[in-house]
Coordinates of C-alpha atoms in Angstrom, one line a residue:
Chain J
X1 CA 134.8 23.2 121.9
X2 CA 135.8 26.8 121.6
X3 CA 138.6 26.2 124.3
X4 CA 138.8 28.2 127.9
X5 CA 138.5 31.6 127.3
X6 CA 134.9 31.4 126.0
X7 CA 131.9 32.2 128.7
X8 CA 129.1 31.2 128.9
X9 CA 127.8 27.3 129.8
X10 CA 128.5 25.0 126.9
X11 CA 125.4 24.6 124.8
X12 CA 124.6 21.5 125.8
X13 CA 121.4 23.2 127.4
X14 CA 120.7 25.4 124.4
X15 CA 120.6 29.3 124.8
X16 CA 117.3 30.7 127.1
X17 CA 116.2 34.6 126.1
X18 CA 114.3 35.9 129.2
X19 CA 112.0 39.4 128.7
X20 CA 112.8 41.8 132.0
X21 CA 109.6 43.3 132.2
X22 CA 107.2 45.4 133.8
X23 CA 109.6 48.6 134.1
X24 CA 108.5 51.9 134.7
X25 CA 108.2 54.7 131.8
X26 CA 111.5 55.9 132.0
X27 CA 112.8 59.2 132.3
X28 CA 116.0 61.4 132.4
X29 CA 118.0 61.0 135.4
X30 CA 116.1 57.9 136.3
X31 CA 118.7 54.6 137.8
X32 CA 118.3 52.1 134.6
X33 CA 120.5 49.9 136.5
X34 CA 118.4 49.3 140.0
X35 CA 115.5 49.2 137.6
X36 CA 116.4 46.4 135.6
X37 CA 117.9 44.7 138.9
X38 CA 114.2 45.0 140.0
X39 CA 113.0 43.9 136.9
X40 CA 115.2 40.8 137.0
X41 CA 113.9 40.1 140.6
X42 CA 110.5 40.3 139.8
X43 CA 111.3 37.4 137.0
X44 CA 112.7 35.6 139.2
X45 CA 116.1 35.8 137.2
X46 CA 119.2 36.3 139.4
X47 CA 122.4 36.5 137.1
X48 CA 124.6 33.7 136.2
X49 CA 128.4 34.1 135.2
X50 CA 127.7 34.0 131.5
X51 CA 124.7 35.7 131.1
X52 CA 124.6 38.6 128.8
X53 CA 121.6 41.6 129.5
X54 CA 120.4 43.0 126.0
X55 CA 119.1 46.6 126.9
X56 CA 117.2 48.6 124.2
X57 CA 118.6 51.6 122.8
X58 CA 116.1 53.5 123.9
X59 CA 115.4 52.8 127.5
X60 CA 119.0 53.9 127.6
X61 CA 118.9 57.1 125.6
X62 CA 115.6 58.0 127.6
X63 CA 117.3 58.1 130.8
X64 CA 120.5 59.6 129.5
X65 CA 118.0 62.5 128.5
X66 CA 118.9 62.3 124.6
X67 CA 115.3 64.0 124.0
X68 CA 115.1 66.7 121.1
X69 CA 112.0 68.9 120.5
X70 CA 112.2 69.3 116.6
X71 CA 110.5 73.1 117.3
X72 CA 113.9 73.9 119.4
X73 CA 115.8 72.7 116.1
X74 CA 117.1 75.5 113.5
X75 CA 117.5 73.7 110.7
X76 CA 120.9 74.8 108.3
X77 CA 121.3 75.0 104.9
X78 CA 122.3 71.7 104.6
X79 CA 119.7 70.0 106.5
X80 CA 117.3 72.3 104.2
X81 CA 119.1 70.9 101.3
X82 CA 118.8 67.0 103.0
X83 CA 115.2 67.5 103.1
X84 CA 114.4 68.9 99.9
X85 CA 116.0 65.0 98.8
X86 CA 114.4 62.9 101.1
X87 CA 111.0 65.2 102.0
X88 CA 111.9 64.4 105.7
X89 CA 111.3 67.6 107.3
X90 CA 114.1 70.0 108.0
X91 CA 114.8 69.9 111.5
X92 CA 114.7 66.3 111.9
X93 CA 117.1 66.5 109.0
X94 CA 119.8 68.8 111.1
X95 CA 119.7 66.5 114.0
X96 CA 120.2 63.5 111.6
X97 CA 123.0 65.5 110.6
X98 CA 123.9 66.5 113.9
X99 CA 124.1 62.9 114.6
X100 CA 125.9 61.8 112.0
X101 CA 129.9 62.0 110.2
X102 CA 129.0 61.3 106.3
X103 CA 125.7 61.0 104.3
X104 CA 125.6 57.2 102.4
X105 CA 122.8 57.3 100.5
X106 CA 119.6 59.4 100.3
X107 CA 116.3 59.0 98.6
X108 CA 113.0 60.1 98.8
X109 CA 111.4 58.9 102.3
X110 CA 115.5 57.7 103.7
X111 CA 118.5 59.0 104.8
X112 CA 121.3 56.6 105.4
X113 CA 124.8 57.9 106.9
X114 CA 127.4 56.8 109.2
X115 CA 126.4 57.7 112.6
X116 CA 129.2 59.2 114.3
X117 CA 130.1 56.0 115.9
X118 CA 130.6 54.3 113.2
X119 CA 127.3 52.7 112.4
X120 CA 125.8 52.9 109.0
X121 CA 122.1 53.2 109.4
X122 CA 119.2 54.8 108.8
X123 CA 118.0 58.4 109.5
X124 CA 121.2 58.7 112.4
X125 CA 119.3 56.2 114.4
X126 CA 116.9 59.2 115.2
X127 CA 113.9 57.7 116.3
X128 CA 110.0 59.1 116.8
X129 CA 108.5 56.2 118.1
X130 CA 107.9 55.2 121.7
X131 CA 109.5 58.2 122.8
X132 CA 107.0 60.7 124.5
X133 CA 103.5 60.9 124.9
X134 CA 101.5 62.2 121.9
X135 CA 101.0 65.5 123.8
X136 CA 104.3 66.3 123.4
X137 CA 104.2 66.0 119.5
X138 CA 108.3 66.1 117.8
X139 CA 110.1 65.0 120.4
X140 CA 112.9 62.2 118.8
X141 CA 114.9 60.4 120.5
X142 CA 119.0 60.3 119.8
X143 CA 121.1 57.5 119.9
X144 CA 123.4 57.4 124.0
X145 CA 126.7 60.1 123.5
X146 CA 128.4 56.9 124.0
X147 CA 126.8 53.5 123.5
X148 CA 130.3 51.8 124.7
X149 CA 130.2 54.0 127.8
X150 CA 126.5 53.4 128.6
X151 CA 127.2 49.9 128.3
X152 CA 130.2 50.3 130.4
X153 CA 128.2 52.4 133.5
X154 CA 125.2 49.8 133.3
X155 CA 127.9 46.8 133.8
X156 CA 130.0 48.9 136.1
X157 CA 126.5 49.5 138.7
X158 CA 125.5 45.8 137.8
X159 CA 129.1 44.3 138.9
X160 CA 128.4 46.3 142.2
X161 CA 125.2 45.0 142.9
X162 CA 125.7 41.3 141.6
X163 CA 129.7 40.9 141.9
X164 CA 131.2 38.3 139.6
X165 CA 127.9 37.1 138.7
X166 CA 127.2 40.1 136.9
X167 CA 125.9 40.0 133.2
X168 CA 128.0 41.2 130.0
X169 CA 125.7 44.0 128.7
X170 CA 125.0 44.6 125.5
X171 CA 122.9 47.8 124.1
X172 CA 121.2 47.2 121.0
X173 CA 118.7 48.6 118.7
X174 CA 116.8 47.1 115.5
X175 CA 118.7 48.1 112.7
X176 CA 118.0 47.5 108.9
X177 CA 120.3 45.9 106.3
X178 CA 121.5 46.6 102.6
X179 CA 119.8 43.8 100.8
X180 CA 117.3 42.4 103.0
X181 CA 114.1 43.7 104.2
X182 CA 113.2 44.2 108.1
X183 CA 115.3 45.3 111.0
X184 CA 117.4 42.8 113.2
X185 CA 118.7 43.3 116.5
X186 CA 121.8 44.8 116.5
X187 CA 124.4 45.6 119.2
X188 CA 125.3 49.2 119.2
X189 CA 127.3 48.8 122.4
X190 CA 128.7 46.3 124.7
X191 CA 130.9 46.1 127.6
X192 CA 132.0 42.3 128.8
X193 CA 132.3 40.9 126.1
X194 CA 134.3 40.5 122.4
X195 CA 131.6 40.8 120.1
X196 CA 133.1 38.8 117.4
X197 CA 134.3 35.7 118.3
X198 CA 137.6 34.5 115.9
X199 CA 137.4 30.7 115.3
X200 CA 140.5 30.9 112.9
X201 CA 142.5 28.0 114.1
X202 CA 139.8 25.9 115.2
X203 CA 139.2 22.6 113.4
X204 CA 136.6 21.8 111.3
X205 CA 134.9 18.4 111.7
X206 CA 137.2 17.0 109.8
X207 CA 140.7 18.1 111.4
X208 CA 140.8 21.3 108.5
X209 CA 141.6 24.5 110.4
X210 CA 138.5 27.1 109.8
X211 CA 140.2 29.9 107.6
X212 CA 137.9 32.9 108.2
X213 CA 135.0 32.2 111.1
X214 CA 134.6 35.5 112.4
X215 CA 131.0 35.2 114.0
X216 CA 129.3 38.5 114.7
X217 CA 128.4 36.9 118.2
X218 CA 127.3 40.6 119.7
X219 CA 124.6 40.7 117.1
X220 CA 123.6 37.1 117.2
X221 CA 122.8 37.8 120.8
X222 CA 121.3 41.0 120.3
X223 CA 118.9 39.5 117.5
X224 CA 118.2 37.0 119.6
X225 CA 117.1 39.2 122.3
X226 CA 115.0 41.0 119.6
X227 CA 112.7 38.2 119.6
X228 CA 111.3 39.4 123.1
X229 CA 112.3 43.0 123.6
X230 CA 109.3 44.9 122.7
X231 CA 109.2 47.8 119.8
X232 CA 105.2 47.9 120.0
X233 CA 103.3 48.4 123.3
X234 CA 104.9 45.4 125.0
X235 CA 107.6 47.9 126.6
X236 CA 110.0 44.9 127.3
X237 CA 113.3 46.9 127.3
X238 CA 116.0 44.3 128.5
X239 CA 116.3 40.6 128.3
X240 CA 118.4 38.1 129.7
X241 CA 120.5 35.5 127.3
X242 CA 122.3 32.5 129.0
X243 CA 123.7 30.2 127.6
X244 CA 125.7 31.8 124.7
X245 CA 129.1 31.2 124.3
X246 CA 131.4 34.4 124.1
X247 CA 134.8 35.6 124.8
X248 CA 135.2 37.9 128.1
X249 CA 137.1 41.2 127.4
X250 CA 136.9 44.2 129.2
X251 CA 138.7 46.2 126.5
X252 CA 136.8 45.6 123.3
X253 CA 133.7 47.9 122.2
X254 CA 131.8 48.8 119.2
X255 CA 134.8 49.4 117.2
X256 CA 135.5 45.9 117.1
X257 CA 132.4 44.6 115.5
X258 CA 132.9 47.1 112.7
X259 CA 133.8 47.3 109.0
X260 CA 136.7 50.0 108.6
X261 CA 136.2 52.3 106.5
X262 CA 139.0 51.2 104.3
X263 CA 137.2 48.0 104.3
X264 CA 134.0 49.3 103.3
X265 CA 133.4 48.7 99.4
X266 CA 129.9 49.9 100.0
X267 CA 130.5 53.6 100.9
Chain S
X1 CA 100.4 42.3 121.6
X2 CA 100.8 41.1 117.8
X3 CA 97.4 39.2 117.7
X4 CA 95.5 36.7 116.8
X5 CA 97.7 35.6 113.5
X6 CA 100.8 35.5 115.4
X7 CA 102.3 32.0 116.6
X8 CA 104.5 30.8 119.3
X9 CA 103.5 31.3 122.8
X10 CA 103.7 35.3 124.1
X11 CA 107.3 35.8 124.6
X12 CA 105.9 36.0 128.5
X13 CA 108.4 32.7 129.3
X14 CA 110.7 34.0 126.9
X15 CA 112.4 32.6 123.7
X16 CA 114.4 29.1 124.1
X17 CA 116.9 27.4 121.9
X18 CA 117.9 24.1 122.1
X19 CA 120.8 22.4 119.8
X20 CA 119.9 18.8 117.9
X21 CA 123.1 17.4 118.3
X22 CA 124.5 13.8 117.1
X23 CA 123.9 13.5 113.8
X24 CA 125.4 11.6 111.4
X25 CA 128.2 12.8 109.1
X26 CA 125.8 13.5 106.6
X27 CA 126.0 12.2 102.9
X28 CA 123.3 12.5 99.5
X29 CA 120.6 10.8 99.8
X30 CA 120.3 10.5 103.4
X31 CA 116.8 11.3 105.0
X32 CA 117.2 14.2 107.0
X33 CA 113.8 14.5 108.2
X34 CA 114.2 10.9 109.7
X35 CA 117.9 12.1 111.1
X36 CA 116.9 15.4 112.7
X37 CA 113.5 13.5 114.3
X38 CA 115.5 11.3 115.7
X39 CA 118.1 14.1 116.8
X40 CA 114.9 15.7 118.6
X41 CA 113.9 12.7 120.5
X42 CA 117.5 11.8 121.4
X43 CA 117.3 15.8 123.1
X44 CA 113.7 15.3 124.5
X45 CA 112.3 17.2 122.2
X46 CA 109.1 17.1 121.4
X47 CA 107.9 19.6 118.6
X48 CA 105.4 22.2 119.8
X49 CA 102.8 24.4 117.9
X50 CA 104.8 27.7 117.2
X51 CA 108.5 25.9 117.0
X52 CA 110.6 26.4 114.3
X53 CA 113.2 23.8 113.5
X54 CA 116.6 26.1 112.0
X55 CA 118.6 23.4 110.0
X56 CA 122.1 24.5 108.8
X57 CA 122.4 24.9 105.0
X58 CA 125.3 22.6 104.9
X59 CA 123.2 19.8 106.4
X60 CA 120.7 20.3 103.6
X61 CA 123.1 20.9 100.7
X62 CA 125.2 17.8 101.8
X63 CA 121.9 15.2 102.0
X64 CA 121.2 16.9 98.8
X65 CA 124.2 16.0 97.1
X66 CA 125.5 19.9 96.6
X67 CA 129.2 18.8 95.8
X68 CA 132.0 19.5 93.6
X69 CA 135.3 18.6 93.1
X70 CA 137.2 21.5 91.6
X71 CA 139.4 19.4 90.2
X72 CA 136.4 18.3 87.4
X73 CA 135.5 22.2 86.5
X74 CA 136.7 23.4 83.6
X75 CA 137.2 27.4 83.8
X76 CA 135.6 29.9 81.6
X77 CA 137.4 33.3 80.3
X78 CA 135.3 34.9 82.7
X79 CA 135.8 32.8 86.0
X80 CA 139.5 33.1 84.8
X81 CA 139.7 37.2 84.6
X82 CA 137.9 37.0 88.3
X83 CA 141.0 34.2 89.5
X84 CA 142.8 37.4 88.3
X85 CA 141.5 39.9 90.3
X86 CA 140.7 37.8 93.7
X87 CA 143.7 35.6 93.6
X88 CA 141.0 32.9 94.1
X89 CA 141.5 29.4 92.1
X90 CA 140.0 29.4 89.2
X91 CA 137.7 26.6 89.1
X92 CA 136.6 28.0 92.2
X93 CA 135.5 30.8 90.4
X94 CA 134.0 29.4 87.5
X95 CA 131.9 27.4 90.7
X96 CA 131.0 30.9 92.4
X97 CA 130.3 32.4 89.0
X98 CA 127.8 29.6 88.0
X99 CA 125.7 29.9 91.0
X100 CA 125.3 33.8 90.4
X101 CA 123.6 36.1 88.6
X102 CA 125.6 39.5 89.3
X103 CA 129.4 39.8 89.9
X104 CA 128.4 42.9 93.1
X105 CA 132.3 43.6 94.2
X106 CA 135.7 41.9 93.8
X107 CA 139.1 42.8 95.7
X108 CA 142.2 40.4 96.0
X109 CA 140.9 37.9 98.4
X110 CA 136.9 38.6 98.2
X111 CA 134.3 38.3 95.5
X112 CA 131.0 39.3 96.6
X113 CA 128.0 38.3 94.5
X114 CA 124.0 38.2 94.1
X115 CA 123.3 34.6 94.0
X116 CA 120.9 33.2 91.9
X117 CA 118.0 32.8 94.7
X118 CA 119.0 37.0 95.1
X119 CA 121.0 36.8 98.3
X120 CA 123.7 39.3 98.0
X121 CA 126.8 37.4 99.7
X122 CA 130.4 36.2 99.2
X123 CA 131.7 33.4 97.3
X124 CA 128.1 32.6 96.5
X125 CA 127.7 31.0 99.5
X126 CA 130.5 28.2 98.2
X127 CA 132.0 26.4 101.1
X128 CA 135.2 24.3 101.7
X129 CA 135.1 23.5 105.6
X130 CA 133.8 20.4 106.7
X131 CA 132.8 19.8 103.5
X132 CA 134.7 16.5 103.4
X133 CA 137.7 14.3 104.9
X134 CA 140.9 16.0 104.0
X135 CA 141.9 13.2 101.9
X136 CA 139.2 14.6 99.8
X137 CA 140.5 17.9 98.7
X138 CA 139.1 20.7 96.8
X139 CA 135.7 19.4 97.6
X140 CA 132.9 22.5 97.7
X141 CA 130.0 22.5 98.6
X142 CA 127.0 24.7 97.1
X143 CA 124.1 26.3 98.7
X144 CA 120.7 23.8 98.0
X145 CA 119.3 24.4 94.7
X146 CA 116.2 26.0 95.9
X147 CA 116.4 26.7 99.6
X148 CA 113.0 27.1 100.1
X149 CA 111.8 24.0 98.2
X150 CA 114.2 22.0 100.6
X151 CA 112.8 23.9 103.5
X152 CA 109.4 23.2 101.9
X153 CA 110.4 19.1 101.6
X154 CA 111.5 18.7 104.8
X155 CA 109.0 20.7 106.6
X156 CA 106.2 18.2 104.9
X157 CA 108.2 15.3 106.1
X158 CA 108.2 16.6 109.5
X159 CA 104.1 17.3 109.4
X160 CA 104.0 13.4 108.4
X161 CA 105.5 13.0 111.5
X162 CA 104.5 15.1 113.6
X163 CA 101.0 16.5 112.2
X164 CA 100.1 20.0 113.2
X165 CA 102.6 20.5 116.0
X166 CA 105.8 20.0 113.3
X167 CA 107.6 23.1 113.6
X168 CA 108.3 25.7 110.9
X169 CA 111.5 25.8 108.9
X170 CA 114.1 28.0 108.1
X171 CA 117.2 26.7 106.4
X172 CA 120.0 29.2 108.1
X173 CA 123.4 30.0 106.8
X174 CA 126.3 32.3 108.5
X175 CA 126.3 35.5 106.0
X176 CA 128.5 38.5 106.6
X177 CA 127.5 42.5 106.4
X178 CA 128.3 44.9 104.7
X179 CA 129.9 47.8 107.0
X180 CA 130.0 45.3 110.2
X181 CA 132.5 42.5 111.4
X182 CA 131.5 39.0 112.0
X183 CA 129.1 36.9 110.6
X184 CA 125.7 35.9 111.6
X185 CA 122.9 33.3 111.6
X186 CA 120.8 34.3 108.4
X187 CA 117.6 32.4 107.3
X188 CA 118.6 31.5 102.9
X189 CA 115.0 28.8 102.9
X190 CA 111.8 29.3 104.8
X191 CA 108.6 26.8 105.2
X192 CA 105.8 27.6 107.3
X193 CA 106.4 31.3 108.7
X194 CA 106.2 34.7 107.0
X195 CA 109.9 36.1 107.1
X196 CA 109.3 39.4 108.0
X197 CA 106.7 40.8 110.1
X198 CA 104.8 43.9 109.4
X199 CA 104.1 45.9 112.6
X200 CA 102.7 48.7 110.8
X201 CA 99.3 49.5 112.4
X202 CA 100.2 48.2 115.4
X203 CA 100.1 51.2 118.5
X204 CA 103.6 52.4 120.2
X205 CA 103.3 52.5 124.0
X206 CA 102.0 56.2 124.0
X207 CA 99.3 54.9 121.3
X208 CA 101.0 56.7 118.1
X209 CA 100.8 54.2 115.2
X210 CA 104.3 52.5 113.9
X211 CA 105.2 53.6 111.2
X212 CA 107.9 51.2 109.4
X213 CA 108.6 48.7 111.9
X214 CA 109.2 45.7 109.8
X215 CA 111.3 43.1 111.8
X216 CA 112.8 40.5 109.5
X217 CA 112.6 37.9 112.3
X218 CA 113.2 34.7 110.3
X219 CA 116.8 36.2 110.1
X220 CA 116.7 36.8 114.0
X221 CA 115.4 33.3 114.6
X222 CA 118.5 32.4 112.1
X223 CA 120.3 34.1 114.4
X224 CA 119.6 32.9 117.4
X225 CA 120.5 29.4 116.4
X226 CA 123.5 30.4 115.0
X227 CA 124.8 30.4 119.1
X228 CA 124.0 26.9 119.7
X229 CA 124.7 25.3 115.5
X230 CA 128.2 24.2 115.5
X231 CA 130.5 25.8 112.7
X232 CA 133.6 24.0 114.2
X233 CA 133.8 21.0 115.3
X234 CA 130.6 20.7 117.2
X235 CA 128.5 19.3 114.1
X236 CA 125.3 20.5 115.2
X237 CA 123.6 21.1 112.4
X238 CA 119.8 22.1 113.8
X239 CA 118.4 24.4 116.5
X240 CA 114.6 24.3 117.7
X241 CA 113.6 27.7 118.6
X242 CA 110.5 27.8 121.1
X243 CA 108.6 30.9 121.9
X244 CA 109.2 33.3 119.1
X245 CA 106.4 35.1 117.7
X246 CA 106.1 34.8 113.9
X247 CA 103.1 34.7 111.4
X248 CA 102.5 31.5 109.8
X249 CA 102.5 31.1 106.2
X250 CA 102.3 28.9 103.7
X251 CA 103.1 30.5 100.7
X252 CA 106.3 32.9 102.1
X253 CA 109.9 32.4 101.3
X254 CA 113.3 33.9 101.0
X255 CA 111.6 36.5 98.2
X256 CA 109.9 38.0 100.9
X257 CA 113.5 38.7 102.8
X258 CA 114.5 40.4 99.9
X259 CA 115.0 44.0 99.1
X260 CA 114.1 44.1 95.6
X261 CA 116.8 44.7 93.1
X262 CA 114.8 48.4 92.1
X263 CA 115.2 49.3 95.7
X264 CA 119.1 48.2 96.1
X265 CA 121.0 51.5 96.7
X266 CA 124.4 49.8 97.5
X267 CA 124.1 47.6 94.0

């Protein structure tokens, strides 16, 4: 077994994915935290040392206030030029940018670039969807400042509230992939936990020592938690894993489950 | 909610995963369908309608006799100039070369390639841990020769078995990214579900229509399983996933996971 520092029960009992649901609309300013503790009440889901709570990207960039009215946005030249290649309109195109450290590929209908955390992914991780009521036509939604420090807060205020007992936190959003079609869950930020786990040095089944098992355990989790956070009208915007195994840190972040850019033979 | 063509109960009591432990070391010819049944009723487990049954491609290529001992493959020119520039063995490359169709990138150390089934992965999905007893070195093993025919085979055993409640298949393997750390559950072989799911049409929670919301949730159901199916020395090889939501299909497969080579922008 992966040895003492791993979290997280053994999984003997298998790995459970509870929806928090039933939250409120959320809005700037509003206490995600005390919400989701709520949330986890009325499931009847108290926190377990080991449990991990996956929170949607955008029930945490909706009450950090990362709203921007496209009509507010004056597009430059290179966000006119970005359009004129992809036929996305311009403003959305300057807050892509805006969003955003180097342009990866673009084609007509998609912008990929690498967000300004790191992230390779499409159109900045600007997103129209689910964001405001259809009155209030272009408004998008920006990725958290800090999806490290968001995590971070939402852990800090849960470790108040629930002590020791209180979950890792991941923040994830559905992300797509180079060669394979549809999104998966992603992490985009976590505080808790490592969110690789190295296996390097532990044995195979038959006594060989594994050479190069990194596991991308942050986005297993988060793609498992995908499976009941809700991108339609469900509006399920957490869930609780247990059962995982993972690797406590208080230092690692997003950094760690990325390619640097040395590393990247893909640019 | 996804409708009427969706499976799996409504992710209302969430999304479980429970590992099929104590199999076998596995060897060709063996009946895995028989094994992993019996694995299932050695957990208590009981397939349900909407289950899917995530078997480790290792498990499949060993039963399937996927083996080879380097020390039999003669290299070609070509698998010799990539030794060269990956520092890899050459018979190992004349093994990763045969089962691909498109040498994608090579640096000392890695050689990424499209297999010939059109995943886009490293070493071509050729493995050397717990492949066999150490006294058996330079034993490989290879990727099934058509995933989704073996997901197809065994899914058909397990419907003589268990009639219409036998669960769906994927046959999962761990697959890294290109710009992230860490690899993760992927599905490489499907029976019995659609891959991806279309959410196109269906309304946002302010009523606005998605737009592009494609999950590729055979890859998060892949993934999911990855955090109980052991790649140390926990020889699990399968994971039943309950409560997902998925579309069932009979004629779907690993195509449909696919970006088309015409689409590929990181080629």
């Amino acid at each position: 077994m992966p040895g003492t520092e791993s979290q997280g029960q053994a999984p003997d009992r298998g790995v459970c994915i509870r929806p928090v649901r039933g939250l409120p609309l959320l809005a700037p300013g509003d206490d995600l935290a005390a919400l989701l503790a709520a949330g986890l009440d009325r499931e009847g889901l108290r926190p377990e040392s080991g449990d991990v709570l996956v929170v949607a990207q955008k029930a945490v960039s909706k009450v950090e206030g990362r709203f921007v009215r496209l009509a507010e946005v004056t597009p430059s030249a290179r966000a006119i030029e970005l359009s004129a290649a992809t036929g996305k309109p311009a403003p959305l195109c300057e807050v892509i940018l805006s969003e955003s450290v180097e342009i990866v590929r673009t084609r007509p209908g998609l912008v990929i670039t690498r967000h300004r955390t790191g992230v390779v992914l499409a159109n900045a991780g600007v997103d129209a969807s689910n964001v405001a009521p259809t009155e209030e036509p272009e408004t998008v939604l920006l990725w958290p400042l800090d999806p490290d420090a968001s995590a971070r807060r939402l852990r800090g205020e849960l470790q108040a509230r629930y002590g020791r007992a209180a979950p890792a936190v991941i923040v994830s959003d559905s992300l797509g992939r180079a060669w394979r079609l549809g999104t998966t869950g992603q992490a985009i930020g976590v505080a808790g936990l490592a969110p690789t786990r190295d296996r390097c040095g532990e044995r195979d089944l038959f006594g060989r020592v594994l050479q190069a098992t990194v596991t991308g355990v942050a986005d297993e989790i988060a793609a498992a938690a995908s499976l009941v956070l809700g991108e339609g009208d469900e509006g399920v915007p957490a869930a609780l894993v247990r059962g995982a195994s993972w690797t406590a840190s208080d230092a690692a972040g997003l950094p760690d489950l990325l390619r640097p850019i040395a590393d990247d033979l893909f640019k």
